[in-house]
Coordinates of C-alpha atoms in Angstrom, one line a residue:
M149 CA 5.1 7.2 10.8
E150 CA 4.0 4.7 13.5
S151 CA 3.0 2.0 10.9
P152 CA 5.7 -0.5 10.0
L153 CA 5.6 -2.5 6.8
A154 CA 3.0 -5.3 6.8
G155 CA 2.3 -8.3 4.7
L156 CA 5.8 -9.9 5.1
P157 CA 5.5 -13.5 6.3
S158 CA 9.2 -14.1 6.5
L159 CA 12.1 -11.6 7.0
S160 CA 15.8 -11.6 7.4
D161 CA 17.2 -9.7 10.3
D162 CA 18.3 -6.7 8.1
L163 CA 14.9 -6.6 6.4
R164 CA 13.1 -6.8 9.8
E165 CA 14.9 -3.7 11.0
L166 CA 14.2 -1.9 7.7
A167 CA 10.5 -2.8 7.9
R168 CA 10.3 -1.2 11.3
D169 CA 12.1 2.0 10.4
A170 CA 11.1 2.5 6.8
A171 CA 8.4 5.1 7.5
Y172 CA 10.8 7.2 9.6
M173 CA 13.5 7.0 7.0
A174 CA 11.0 8.0 4.2
A175 CA 9.9 11.0 6.4
Q176 CA 13.5 12.0 6.7
Q177 CA 13.8 11.8 2.9
V178 CA 10.9 14.3 2.6
V179 CA 12.8 16.8 4.7
E180 CA 16.0 16.1 2.7
T181 CA 14.1 16.8 -0.5
T182 CA 12.7 20.0 0.9
L183 CA 16.2 21.2 1.7
V184 CA 17.9 20.0 -1.5
E185 CA 15.2 21.6 -3.7
G186 CA 15.4 24.9 -1.8
A187 CA 11.7 24.9 -1.1
D188 CA 10.2 27.8 0.9
A189 CA 7.7 25.7 2.8
L190 CA 6.7 22.1 3.6
L191 CA 3.0 21.4 3.5
L192 CA 1.7 18.5 5.7
S193 CA -1.9 17.4 5.0
G194 CA -2.7 15.2 7.9
D195 CA -2.3 11.7 9.5
I196 CA 1.5 12.3 9.8
V197 CA 1.7 10.4 13.1
D198 CA -0.4 8.7 15.7
L199 CA 1.4 9.7 18.9
A200 CA -0.7 7.2 21.0
R201 CA 1.0 4.4 19.0
S202 CA 4.4 5.9 18.3
G203 CA 5.3 7.4 21.7
P204 CA 8.3 9.6 22.4
R205 CA 10.4 8.4 19.4
A206 CA 8.2 10.2 16.9
I207 CA 8.1 13.4 19.0
V208 CA 11.8 13.7 19.2
F209 CA 12.2 12.7 15.5
L210 CA 9.8 15.4 14.3
Q211 CA 11.3 18.1 16.5
E212 CA 14.8 17.3 15.1
Q213 CA 13.5 17.4 11.5
F214 CA 11.6 20.6 12.0
E215 CA 14.7 22.2 13.6
R216 CA 16.7 21.3 10.5
L217 CA 14.1 23.1 8.3
N218 CA 14.0 26.1 10.8
A219 CA 17.8 26.5 10.4
R220 CA 17.3 27.0 6.7
N221 CA 14.3 29.4 7.1
V222 CA 11.8 26.8 5.7
E223 CA 8.3 27.2 7.0
V224 CA 6.1 24.1 7.9
F225 CA 2.3 24.3 7.6
W226 CA 0.6 21.3 9.2
A227 CA -3.1 20.6 8.8
G228 CA -4.1 17.7 11.1
G229 CA -6.1 14.7 10.0
V230 CA -8.0 12.0 12.0
V231 CA -5.1 11.0 14.3
D232 CA -2.9 14.1 14.4
G233 CA -5.2 17.0 15.3
P234 CA -3.6 20.1 16.9
D235 CA -4.7 19.0 20.4
E236 CA -2.8 15.7 20.0
W237 CA 0.6 17.2 20.2
P238 CA 1.9 17.4 23.9
V239 CA 2.2 20.9 25.2
V240 CA 5.5 20.2 26.9
A241 CA 7.1 19.2 23.5
K242 CA 7.6 22.6 22.1
L243 CA 7.7 22.9 18.3
P244 CA 10.1 25.3 16.6
E245 CA 8.8 28.7 15.5
N246 CA 8.7 27.7 11.8
V247 CA 5.9 25.1 12.5
H248 CA 2.4 26.4 12.0
R249 CA -0.4 24.0 13.3
F250 CA -3.8 24.8 11.8
G251 CA -6.7 24.6 14.2
T252 CA -10.2 23.1 13.5
G253 CA -13.5 24.8 12.7
H254 CA -12.3 27.7 10.5
V255 CA -9.6 28.2 7.8
E256 CA -6.6 30.2 8.9
N257 CA -4.7 32.5 6.5
I258 CA -0.9 32.9 6.9
E259 CA 1.5 34.9 4.7
L260 CA 4.6 33.1 3.4
K261 CA 7.5 35.5 3.0
R262 CA 10.9 35.5 1.4
D263 CA 13.3 38.3 2.2
G264 CA 10.5 40.2 3.8
K265 CA 8.2 40.0 0.8
T266 CA 5.0 38.0 0.7
I267 CA 5.3 35.4 -2.0
A268 CA 2.2 33.3 -1.2
R269 CA -0.7 32.9 1.2
I270 CA -1.1 29.5 2.9
Q271 CA -4.6 28.7 4.0
G272 CA -5.3 25.6 6.1
V273 CA -7.6 23.9 8.6
S274 CA -7.3 20.7 10.5
S275 CA -10.1 18.1 10.1
E276 CA -12.8 17.2 12.6
D277 CA -12.6 13.9 14.5
D278 CA -14.4 12.1 11.6
G279 CA -12.1 13.5 9.0
S280 CA -14.5 16.1 7.6
V281 CA -13.3 19.5 6.5
E282 CA -15.4 22.6 5.8
A283 CA -13.9 24.1 2.6
S284 CA -16.0 27.3 2.4
G285 CA -13.3 29.3 4.1
F286 CA -10.7 28.7 1.4
H287 CA -10.4 31.6 -1.2
R288 CA -7.9 33.1 -3.5
D289 CA -6.1 36.3 -2.4
A290 CA -7.9 39.4 -3.6
N291 CA -4.7 41.0 -4.9
G292 CA -3.7 38.0 -6.9
V293 CA -1.0 36.6 -4.6
F294 CA -0.5 32.9 -5.1
T295 CA -2.8 31.0 -2.7
A296 CA -2.2 27.4 -1.5
G297 CA -4.6 25.5 0.7
V298 CA -3.7 22.5 2.9
A299 CA -6.3 20.2 4.4
Y300 CA -7.0 16.5 5.1
S301 CA -9.8 16.7 2.5
T302 CA -12.6 19.0 1.4
N303 CA -16.4 18.8 1.3
D304 CA -16.4 20.1 -2.3
S305 CA -17.9 17.9 -5.0
P306 CA -15.5 15.7 -6.9
G307 CA -13.6 17.6 -9.6
R308 CA -14.1 21.0 -7.8
E309 CA -11.6 20.5 -4.9
G310 CA -9.2 23.0 -6.3
D311 CA -11.6 25.7 -7.5
R312 CA -11.2 27.9 -4.4
V313 CA -7.4 28.4 -4.5
H314 CA -4.5 28.1 -6.9
Y315 CA -3.2 24.9 -5.3
M316 CA -4.9 22.6 -2.8
A317 CA -2.6 20.1 -0.9
L318 CA -4.9 17.2 0.2
G319 CA -4.3 14.3 2.6
G320 CA -6.0 11.2 3.7
R321 CA -5.1 9.0 0.7
H322 CA -2.1 6.8 0.4
R323 CA -2.2 6.9 -3.4
R324 CA -1.1 10.1 -5.0
A325 CA -3.6 11.6 -7.4
T326 CA -4.5 14.9 -9.0
V327 CA -8.3 15.2 -8.7
D328 CA -8.8 18.8 -10.1
T329 CA -6.8 20.9 -12.6
E330 CA -9.0 23.9 -13.5
P331 CA -9.1 26.6 -12.4
G332 CA -6.9 25.4 -9.6
I333 CA -5.0 22.2 -8.9
A334 CA -6.1 19.8 -6.1
H335 CA -3.5 17.1 -5.4
Y336 CA -3.0 14.2 -3.0
A337 CA 0.7 13.6 -2.6
G338 CA 0.1 10.2 -1.1
T339 CA 2.3 8.4 1.4
P340 CA 6.1 8.8 1.4
Q341 CA 6.4 5.0 2.0
G342 CA 4.2 2.1 0.9
R343 CA 3.2 -0.1 3.9
S344 CA 1.9 -3.2 2.2
P345 CA 1.6 -5.1 -1.1
A346 CA -1.6 -3.1 -1.7
E347 CA 0.6 0.1 -2.0
S348 CA 2.9 -1.0 -4.8
G349 CA 4.9 1.3 -7.0
P350 CA 6.9 4.4 -6.2
C351 CA 5.8 6.6 -3.2
G352 CA 7.1 10.0 -2.3
C353 CA 6.2 13.7 -2.1
T354 CA 5.3 16.4 -4.5
L355 CA 7.4 19.5 -5.4
V356 CA 5.2 22.4 -6.3
H357 CA 7.0 25.0 -8.4
V358 CA 5.3 28.3 -9.1
V359 CA 6.6 30.6 -11.9
D360 CA 4.7 33.7 -12.9
G361 CA 1.6 32.4 -11.2
K362 CA 1.7 29.1 -13.1
T363 CA 1.9 25.9 -11.1
H364 CA 4.0 22.9 -12.0
T365 CA 4.2 19.7 -10.0
K366 CA 6.9 17.1 -9.9
F367 CA 6.8 13.8 -8.1
I368 CA 9.9 12.9 -6.1
S369 CA 10.3 9.4 -4.7
T370 CA 11.2 9.1 -1.0
D371 CA 10.4 5.4 -0.3
I372 CA 13.2 3.4 1.2
I373 CA 11.9 0.1 0.1
R374 CA 9.3 -0.4 -2.7
W375 CA 6.5 -2.9 -3.2
V376 CA 6.4 -4.3 -6.8
D377 CA 3.8 -6.4 -8.6
E378 CA 5.1 -8.7 -11.4
S379 CA 2.9 -10.8 -13.6
I380 CA 4.1 -14.0 -15.3
E381 CA 2.1 -16.1 -17.9
V382 CA 2.3 -19.9 -17.9
T383 CA 1.1 -22.4 -20.5
A384 CA 0.2 -26.0 -20.4
S385 CA 3.8 -27.0 -20.9
T386 CA 5.4 -24.7 -18.3
T387 CA 7.2 -26.6 -15.6
L388 CA 7.9 -25.4 -12.0
E389 CA 11.6 -25.3 -12.9
Q390 CA 11.0 -23.1 -15.9
L391 CA 8.8 -20.8 -13.9
E392 CA 11.5 -20.4 -11.3
D393 CA 14.1 -19.6 -14.0
R394 CA 11.8 -16.9 -15.4
M395 CA 11.2 -15.4 -11.9
D396 CA 15.0 -15.3 -11.4
E397 CA 15.4 -13.5 -14.7
R398 CA 12.6 -11.0 -13.8
L399 CA 14.2 -10.3 -10.4
D400 CA 17.6 -9.6 -12.1
K401 CA 15.9 -7.1 -14.5
L402 CA 14.1 -5.4 -11.6
R403 CA 17.4 -5.2 -9.7
Q404 CA 19.1 -3.5 -12.6
K405 CA 16.3 -0.9 -13.0
S406 CA 15.8 -0.2 -9.3
Q407 CA 18.4 2.6 -9.1
G408 CA 19.5 1.2 -5.8
T409 CA 16.1 1.0 -4.2
D410 CA 15.3 -2.2 -2.4
L411 CA 12.3 -4.0 -3.7
L412 CA 9.6 -6.3 -2.2
V413 CA 8.2 -8.4 -5.1
T414 CA 4.9 -10.2 -5.4
F415 CA 4.5 -12.5 -8.4
H416 CA 1.1 -12.9 -9.9
I417 CA 0.8 -16.1 -12.1
R418 CA -1.7 -16.2 -14.9
G419 CA -2.4 -18.7 -17.7
T420 CA -3.4 -22.3 -18.0
G421 CA -2.0 -25.8 -17.5
P422 CA -1.4 -28.3 -14.7
L423 CA 1.0 -26.0 -12.9
I424 CA -1.9 -23.7 -12.0
T425 CA -3.4 -26.3 -9.6
Q426 CA 0.0 -26.8 -7.9
L427 CA 0.6 -23.1 -7.1
R428 CA -1.3 -22.8 -3.8
P429 CA -0.3 -21.6 -0.3
G430 CA 1.3 -24.3 1.7
T431 CA 2.5 -26.3 -1.2
E432 CA 5.6 -26.2 -3.5
T433 CA 4.9 -22.5 -3.8
D434 CA 6.3 -21.9 -0.3
A435 CA 9.5 -23.8 -1.1
L436 CA 9.8 -21.8 -4.4
V437 CA 9.6 -18.5 -2.5
T438 CA 12.2 -19.7 0.1
R439 CA 14.6 -20.5 -2.7
L440 CA 14.1 -17.1 -4.3
Q441 CA 14.6 -15.4 -1.0
R442 CA 17.9 -17.2 -0.3
R443 CA 19.4 -16.1 -3.6
A444 CA 18.1 -12.6 -3.1
A445 CA 19.8 -12.3 0.3
K446 CA 23.2 -12.5 -1.4
R447 CA 22.5 -9.8 -4.0
S448 CA 22.2 -6.0 -3.9
P449 CA 20.0 -4.1 -4.1
L450 CA 17.6 -6.4 -2.5
C451 CA 14.8 -8.0 -4.6
W452 CA 12.9 -9.9 -1.9
T453 CA 10.1 -12.2 -3.1
V454 CA 7.1 -11.6 -0.7
G455 CA 4.9 -14.3 -2.3
V456 CA 3.5 -16.0 -5.3
N457 CA -0.2 -15.6 -6.1
C458 CA -1.9 -17.7 -8.7
L459 CA -4.8 -15.6 -10.1
A460 CA -5.7 -18.0 -12.9
P461 CA -8.6 -20.4 -12.3
A462 CA -8.0 -24.1 -12.6
T463 CA -8.7 -25.6 -16.0
V464 CA -11.3 -28.4 -15.5
P465 CA -12.4 -30.6 -18.4
E466 CA -16.2 -30.6 -18.7
E467 CA -16.3 -34.4 -18.6
W468 CA -14.8 -34.5 -15.1
Y469 CA -18.0 -33.0 -13.8
D470 CA -19.9 -36.0 -15.2
Q471 CA -17.7 -38.6 -13.6
E472 CA -19.2 -41.0 -11.1
T473 CA -16.1 -40.6 -8.9
I474 CA -15.0 -38.8 -5.8
L475 CA -13.5 -36.1 -8.0
G476 CA -16.7 -35.7 -9.9
D477 CA -18.8 -35.5 -6.7
Y478 CA -16.3 -32.9 -5.3
L479 CA -16.4 -30.7 -8.4
R480 CA -20.2 -30.8 -8.6
Q481 CA -20.5 -29.7 -5.0
L482 CA -18.1 -26.9 -5.6
A483 CA -20.1 -25.8 -8.6
E484 CA -23.2 -25.4 -6.5
F485 CA -21.4 -23.0 -4.1
E486 CA -19.9 -21.1 -7.1
E487 CA -23.3 -20.7 -8.8
D488 CA -25.2 -19.7 -5.6
S489 CA -23.4 -17.0 -3.6
R490 CA -26.1 -17.2 -0.9
K491 CA -25.3 -20.8 -0.2
S492 CA -23.3 -20.9 3.1
L493 CA -20.0 -22.8 3.1
G494 CA -20.7 -23.7 6.7
L495 CA -17.0 -23.5 7.7
E496 CA -17.8 -22.0 11.1
Q497 CA -19.3 -25.3 12.1
L498 CA -16.0 -27.1 11.5
L499 CA -14.1 -25.1 14.0
P500 CA -12.9 -27.1 17.1
E501 CA -14.8 -26.0 20.2
P502 CA -11.8 -24.4 22.0
L503 CA -11.3 -22.1 18.9
A504 CA -14.9 -21.4 18.1
S505 CA -14.9 -17.8 19.3
N506 CA -17.4 -15.3 17.8
W507 CA -14.7 -13.6 15.9
L508 CA -13.4 -16.7 14.2
K509 CA -16.9 -17.8 13.4
S510 CA -17.7 -14.5 11.7
A511 CA -14.3 -14.7 9.8
A512 CA -15.2 -18.2 8.6
K513 CA -18.5 -17.0 7.0
F514 CA -16.7 -15.1 4.2
D515 CA -19.2 -12.3 3.8
N516 CA -16.8 -10.7 1.3
S517 CA -17.7 -12.1 -2.2
D518 CA -14.1 -11.8 -3.5
H519 CA -12.7 -13.6 -0.5
R520 CA -15.3 -16.4 -1.0
T521 CA -14.3 -16.7 -4.6
V522 CA -10.6 -17.1 -3.8
V523 CA -11.4 -19.7 -1.1
L524 CA -13.5 -21.8 -3.5
E525 CA -10.9 -21.5 -6.3
N526 CA -8.1 -22.7 -4.0
A527 CA -10.3 -25.5 -2.7
K528 CA -10.9 -26.6 -6.3
K529 CA -7.2 -26.6 -7.1
L530 CA -6.5 -28.5 -3.9
G531 CA -9.1 -31.1 -4.7
I532 CA -7.9 -31.6 -8.3
D533 CA -4.3 -31.8 -7.2
L534 CA -5.0 -34.4 -4.5
L535 CA -7.6 -36.5 -6.4
T536 CA -5.6 -36.7 -9.7
S537 CA -2.3 -37.5 -8.1
P538 CA -0.7 -40.9 -8.6
E539 CA -1.4 -41.9 -5.0
A540 CA -5.1 -41.2 -5.5
T541 CA -5.5 -43.0 -8.9
G542 CA -3.2 -46.0 -8.4
D543 CA -4.4 -49.6 -8.6
L544 CA -6.2 -51.1 -5.7
V545 CA -4.9 -54.5 -4.6
T546 CA -7.0 -56.9 -2.5
S547 CA -6.3 -60.2 -0.8
D548 CA -8.3 -62.8 1.0

């Protein structure tokens, strides 16, 4: 809950406040869902909050939400992850009686009752400091009572995480996923709120419904604002004005389908044509994003354009590489770096002395191959754009 939204280079005042509070609001939606659905228990599978970063606000918030559940006789079973182990919660901040914090080292077994009758067994253990969990203590009830496990992860082999119990609630992943279905289900519910463009799509919690021993799961969205990826194809004849019109149309469609949820949209441009070389950070792309954001600010629900990424490579005629020109020299040098991934770009040598810290020097080496590829592609587009512009190719006038 301590993590605000990231990856938003420009924000309105309202959006800035939402970015700060979205994780808390999504957590509250999880509690609302628990109450509305009439659930018997809420399972929390780790890394709920880092109290060292969040401070008193998170403590008070969680106490209030747990008290709401306690008033409706809803039990809370909390298996700690890397940052929210049982020893991290301050002793002076007493939790309500309905909150059960699992310890580390061994699996605990607690009866879940309704009207005095045991309806399930909840087994859980908090992870060690490195996130590891010993799963051997999980086991199904000998008398056939439905058994649910809750843990940050397990040390079982992939595809066997749910073999020990009827349902295993797992944490530690922001993407929801079912990783085992037979004989038991193992499921990552994922984060209730996406934090960055890398976590696009609906986020929420999972309702586990048990009827006659059979388990059914249902995803319920809880995100307050949602990251969305949209792809647009351009051709050789597509102009910047046409692209902007298509983006506006796409945003209107997204707004109509959003069911009231605010959206953070990243456009990914693919295709061919001269427009590809123009769509780079720091160029007309920035002005395009600004115009889309200004129009979005006047409409509801919000469809805020986060950025425009051009994934398509620049289209370079083969004869350009053979030209005895500055452009030809530039493209041939780039080709050498593209063909030999071991060849250093040497960018760290270009840093001004006051900025040449070890951290910046290491960042400028681009050890990540994908990052290196993106940098070279953007450099190619920049060079083509600058060296083929009218200013670069105009007539040269001399005089005595």
